[in-house]
Structure formats: structure tokens, C-alpha cells
């Protein structure tokens, strides 16, 4: 597959995702929103819950396309890492700026958020791309998912709570309150944040899956093999997610 075709496919997918985001954020009337345009209340998944993961997947796909040639040429690693750092800080900073507008108040500025999470996922995935190959990315993906599952379901929550996945008493919510305090969390809840720190780790895996897809697209295989390979991997991962859902419920806010 030619480079321009790969980029066209990615741009089309990005455009569809942005259109979905606009539709979700501007449904016309908040008093009569179609159920598919609403987030799941807690456990579960609606089409709306796929929009943000799609963005992180797209970020992951783009990384091998953007950094691959520089890595293959053996360009100076320091300059590459500085570029990654600058972009990470820029995206994170824009996220904080948009949160602060129009009524800036440092005392209640929300620190976690959509763009800060995109920044962290981009930075982590880019560094891993520079440090390891596709097998390493697979190992990191499995390790992060299993580690997150173990922490969320096996580690007691300080304050006397057993391991749980409830909104206010899960370990991730406790960690966010401890690090950011309730003044800097999502204003709709104040006690937990859907883009919290701990759930960023499995969000990184969404980016890693995108990176693995990007690496697969860059191979010399013909288009049919690439397409069927992506389809097969998608079916396997969806089946694995549905099976794991029986023990570790699908939850976009926890990014399970």
C-alpha cells in the first residue's frame, strides 16, 4: 500500500471520528438525545464511548508513519526525543488552556482531561516506539492491561474499602483525589475523573494497538493481506474484550 493511500485512510477515519465527536457534543437538543449519542452511565459501552478511544488509536497509527523513517535512518535520538517532549508539553498545555477559558481560576483548574490524556498517550507511545520493536510493544500492551486489572481488582483502597470498580471508591478515584485534590478534578463529579491518572495506563495500550496497526500497514505485504490481518486482529481483540468483560466490566470512564 502506498504511503499516500495509508494517510488518506487515516485522514478519512479521523474525519469520521471528528464528525462523531461533533454529533455527540452538539446533539441539537439535550432534552431529547438519542441513546447511541450518550455515554454509558457507568459499566457498558455505547457508540459514543468509542469516540475517544478512536482518537487514541489514530494517534498510535500515525506514530510509526511520522517517526518511522527517522528511526530507520538512525537520526539523532536526542533531537527526536526533544521533539516528542515538545509536542507532549504543547498538547498538554493547550488542554489546560482550553479548560481555563473563559473563567480562569488556578485554584479550581481541572488538570486531567481529554487533551492531557492524548498528550500523555502520545508521549509514552512515541518513546516506546523508539525503544522497542513490535514484539516489545505487544509485551508492553499485555503487561499494562494485566497490571491495571490486578491493581484495580486486587489492591485494597486506602480508607478501608476493598478492591472495587465503583465511581467514588475505586483505587483510581482515590489516587486522583490524593494527587490532584478534588478542586482539580472533573467538575461534574469532583470526587473522580474520567480521564484520571491510573486509567491513563490502559489508554496507552489503545495507542499501542494503533502503533502495531501502523507498523503492519508499513510492511511490504499486499493490501489484501493487510486488510484481512487487521480485520482478524480486530475480531480477536473484540472477542477477548467481550470475554474479559465477564470478569472486568467494559467501562470507558475506567478505560477497562
Coordinates of C-alpha atoms in Angstrom, one line a residue:
X1 CA 0.0 0.0 0.0
X2 CA 1.4 3.4 -1.0
X3 CA 2.1 6.0 1.7
X4 CA -0.5 8.4 0.4
X5 CA -3.2 5.7 0.5
X6 CA -2.3 4.9 4.1
X7 CA -2.5 8.6 5.0
X8 CA -5.8 9.0 3.1
X9 CA -7.3 6.1 5.0
X10 CA -6.1 7.6 8.3
X11 CA -7.5 11.0 7.4
X12 CA -10.9 9.6 6.5
X13 CA -11.0 7.7 9.8
X14 CA -10.0 10.8 11.7
X15 CA -12.7 12.8 9.8
X16 CA -15.4 10.3 10.7
X17 CA -14.3 10.3 14.3
X18 CA -14.4 14.1 14.5
X19 CA -17.8 14.1 12.9
X20 CA -18.9 11.7 15.6
X21 CA -17.5 13.9 18.3
X22 CA -19.3 16.9 16.9
X23 CA -22.6 15.0 16.8
X24 CA -22.1 13.8 20.4
X25 CA -21.2 17.2 21.7
X26 CA -23.9 19.0 19.8
X27 CA -26.9 16.7 19.6
X28 CA -29.3 19.6 18.8
X29 CA -31.4 19.3 22.0
X30 CA -30.0 18.0 25.3
X31 CA -33.6 17.2 26.3
X32 CA -34.0 14.5 23.6
X33 CA -30.7 12.9 22.9
X34 CA -30.7 9.5 21.1
X35 CA -29.4 6.8 23.3
X36 CA -26.4 5.9 21.0
X37 CA -25.3 9.6 21.4
X38 CA -25.0 9.3 25.2
X39 CA -22.2 7.7 27.2
X40 CA -22.9 4.6 29.2
X41 CA -23.8 5.7 32.8
X42 CA -21.0 3.5 34.2
X43 CA -20.4 0.0 33.1
X44 CA -21.2 -0.8 29.4
X45 CA -20.4 0.8 26.1
X46 CA -22.3 2.9 23.5
X47 CA -21.1 4.2 20.2
X48 CA -20.3 7.5 21.9
X49 CA -17.9 5.7 24.2
X50 CA -15.8 4.7 21.2
X51 CA -15.0 8.3 20.0
X52 CA -12.1 9.0 22.4
X53 CA -10.5 5.5 22.0
X54 CA -10.7 6.0 18.2
X55 CA -8.7 9.2 18.6
X56 CA -6.0 7.5 20.7
X57 CA -5.9 4.7 18.2
X58 CA -5.4 7.2 15.4
X59 CA -2.6 8.8 17.4
X60 CA -1.0 5.4 17.6
X61 CA -1.3 4.6 13.9
X62 CA 0.3 8.0 13.0
X63 CA 3.4 7.5 15.2
X64 CA 5.2 4.8 13.0
X65 CA 4.3 6.9 9.9
X66 CA 5.8 10.1 11.4
X67 CA 8.8 8.7 13.3
X68 CA 9.5 5.5 11.4
X69 CA 11.8 7.0 8.7
X70 CA 13.8 8.9 11.3
X71 CA 14.2 5.8 13.4
X72 CA 15.2 3.7 10.3
X73 CA 17.7 6.4 9.2
X74 CA 19.4 6.4 12.6
X75 CA 18.7 10.1 13.1
X76 CA 20.0 11.7 16.3
X77 CA 17.9 10.2 19.1
X78 CA 18.2 13.3 21.3
X79 CA 16.6 15.5 18.7
X80 CA 13.8 13.0 18.2
X81 CA 13.1 12.8 22.0
X82 CA 13.1 16.6 22.3
X83 CA 10.5 16.8 19.5
X84 CA 8.4 14.2 21.3
X85 CA 8.7 16.1 24.6
X86 CA 7.9 19.5 23.0
X87 CA 4.8 18.1 21.3
X88 CA 3.7 16.3 24.5
X89 CA 4.1 19.5 26.6
X90 CA 2.3 21.6 23.8
X91 CA -0.7 19.3 23.6
X92 CA -0.9 19.1 27.4
X93 CA -0.6 22.9 27.7
X94 CA -3.3 23.5 25.1
X95 CA -5.6 21.2 27.1
X96 CA -5.1 23.2 30.3
X97 CA -5.6 26.4 28.4
X98 CA -8.9 25.3 26.9
X99 CA -10.0 24.2 30.3
X100 CA -9.1 27.6 31.8
X101 CA -11.1 29.6 29.2
X102 CA -13.2 31.7 29.7
X103 CA -13.1 31.8 33.5
X104 CA -9.6 31.2 34.6
X105 CA -9.2 30.1 38.2
X106 CA -6.0 28.3 39.1
X107 CA -7.5 27.1 42.4
X108 CA -10.1 25.0 40.5
X109 CA -8.4 24.3 37.2
X110 CA -9.1 20.8 36.1
X111 CA -5.7 19.1 35.4
X112 CA -6.8 15.7 33.9
X113 CA -8.7 15.9 30.7
X114 CA -9.0 14.8 27.1
X115 CA -6.1 16.7 25.6
X116 CA -3.8 16.0 28.6
X117 CA -4.5 12.3 28.2
X118 CA -3.8 12.5 24.4
X119 CA -0.5 14.2 25.3
X120 CA 0.5 11.5 27.8
X121 CA -0.5 8.7 25.5
X122 CA 1.4 10.3 22.5
X123 CA 4.5 10.8 24.6
X124 CA 4.5 7.3 26.1
X125 CA 3.8 5.6 22.8
X126 CA 6.4 7.6 20.9
X127 CA 9.1 6.8 23.5
X128 CA 8.2 3.1 23.4
X129 CA 8.3 3.1 19.6
X130 CA 11.8 4.5 19.7
X131 CA 12.9 2.0 22.3
X132 CA 11.5 -1.3 21.1
X133 CA 10.1 -3.3 18.2
X134 CA 6.7 -4.8 17.6
X135 CA 7.2 -7.7 20.0
X136 CA 8.1 -5.3 22.7
X137 CA 5.0 -3.3 22.0
X138 CA 2.9 -6.5 22.4
X139 CA 4.6 -7.3 25.7
X140 CA 4.0 -3.8 27.0
X141 CA 0.4 -3.9 26.0
X142 CA -0.2 -7.2 27.7
X143 CA 1.7 -6.1 30.8
X144 CA -0.1 -2.8 31.1
X145 CA -3.5 -4.4 30.8
X146 CA -2.8 -7.2 33.2
X147 CA -1.2 -4.8 35.6
X148 CA -4.1 -2.4 35.5
X149 CA -6.6 -5.3 36.1
X150 CA -4.6 -6.5 39.0
X151 CA -4.3 -3.1 40.7
X152 CA -8.0 -2.3 40.2
X153 CA -9.3 -5.7 41.3
X154 CA -6.8 -6.9 43.9
X155 CA -5.4 -3.9 45.7
X156 CA -7.5 -2.6 48.7
X157 CA -8.3 1.1 48.5
X158 CA -6.9 3.3 51.4
X159 CA -9.7 4.3 53.7
X160 CA -11.0 0.8 54.4
X161 CA -12.5 0.0 51.1
X162 CA -12.0 -3.4 49.4
X163 CA -10.9 -3.5 45.8
X164 CA -13.9 -2.3 43.8
X165 CA -14.9 -0.6 40.5
X166 CA -17.4 1.9 41.9
X167 CA -17.2 5.6 40.8
X168 CA -16.1 7.2 44.0
X169 CA -14.3 4.4 45.9
X170 CA -12.1 2.7 43.3
X171 CA -8.4 3.0 43.6
X172 CA -8.1 5.3 40.6
X173 CA -10.5 7.8 42.1
X174 CA -8.6 7.7 45.4
X175 CA -5.3 8.3 43.6
X176 CA -6.7 11.3 41.7
X177 CA -8.1 12.9 44.9
X178 CA -4.8 12.3 46.6
X179 CA -2.6 13.8 43.9
X180 CA -4.8 16.5 42.3
X181 CA -7.3 17.1 45.2
X182 CA -11.0 17.4 44.5
X183 CA -10.5 21.1 43.4
X184 CA -8.7 20.0 40.2
X185 CA -10.9 17.1 39.0
X186 CA -13.9 16.9 36.7
X187 CA -16.4 19.5 37.8
X188 CA -19.4 17.2 37.3
X189 CA -18.2 14.8 39.9
X190 CA -15.4 16.4 41.9
X191 CA -14.6 13.0 43.6
X192 CA -13.3 11.2 40.5
X193 CA -12.2 12.0 36.9
X194 CA -13.0 10.0 33.7
X195 CA -9.5 10.9 32.4
X196 CA -7.8 10.1 35.7
X197 CA -4.1 9.2 36.2
X198 CA -4.4 5.4 36.7
X199 CA -6.7 4.8 33.8
X200 CA -4.2 6.5 31.5
X201 CA -2.1 3.3 31.6
X202 CA -4.7 1.2 29.7
X203 CA -5.3 4.2 27.5
X204 CA -1.7 4.0 26.5
X205 CA -2.5 0.4 25.3
X206 CA -5.1 1.9 22.9
X207 CA -2.3 3.9 21.4
X208 CA 0.0 0.9 21.3
X209 CA -2.6 -1.1 19.4
X210 CA -2.8 1.8 16.9
X211 CA 1.0 1.7 16.6
X212 CA 1.0 -2.0 15.9
X213 CA -1.6 -1.4 13.2
X214 CA 0.6 1.4 11.7
X215 CA 3.6 -1.0 11.7
X216 CA 1.5 -3.6 10.0
X217 CA 0.4 -1.1 7.3
X218 CA 4.0 -0.2 6.7
X219 CA 5.1 -3.7 5.8
X220 CA 5.5 -4.9 2.2
X221 CA 2.5 -7.2 2.3
X222 CA -0.1 -6.7 -0.3
X223 CA -3.3 -4.7 0.5
X224 CA -5.5 -7.8 0.8
X225 CA -3.2 -9.4 3.4
X226 CA -3.0 -6.1 5.4
X227 CA -6.8 -5.7 5.3
X228 CA -7.5 -9.3 6.3
X229 CA -4.9 -9.1 9.0
X230 CA -6.3 -6.0 10.6
X231 CA -9.8 -7.5 10.4
X232 CA -8.7 -10.7 12.0
X233 CA -6.9 -8.9 14.8
X234 CA -9.9 -6.7 15.4
X235 CA -12.3 -9.7 15.7
X236 CA -9.9 -11.5 18.1
X237 CA -9.5 -8.4 20.3
X238 CA -13.2 -7.7 20.4
X239 CA -13.9 -11.3 21.3
X240 CA -11.2 -11.1 24.0
X241 CA -12.7 -7.9 25.3
X242 CA -16.2 -9.3 25.5
X243 CA -14.9 -12.4 27.3
X244 CA -12.9 -10.4 29.8
X245 CA -16.0 -8.2 30.3
X246 CA -17.5 -11.1 32.3
X247 CA -14.9 -10.6 35.0
X248 CA -13.7 -7.0 34.4
X249 CA -16.6 -4.9 33.0
X250 CA -16.2 -2.7 30.0
X251 CA -16.1 0.8 31.3
X252 CA -14.9 3.8 29.3
X253 CA -14.5 6.0 32.3
X254 CA -12.2 3.4 33.9
X255 CA -10.8 2.6 30.4
X256 CA -11.1 -1.1 31.0

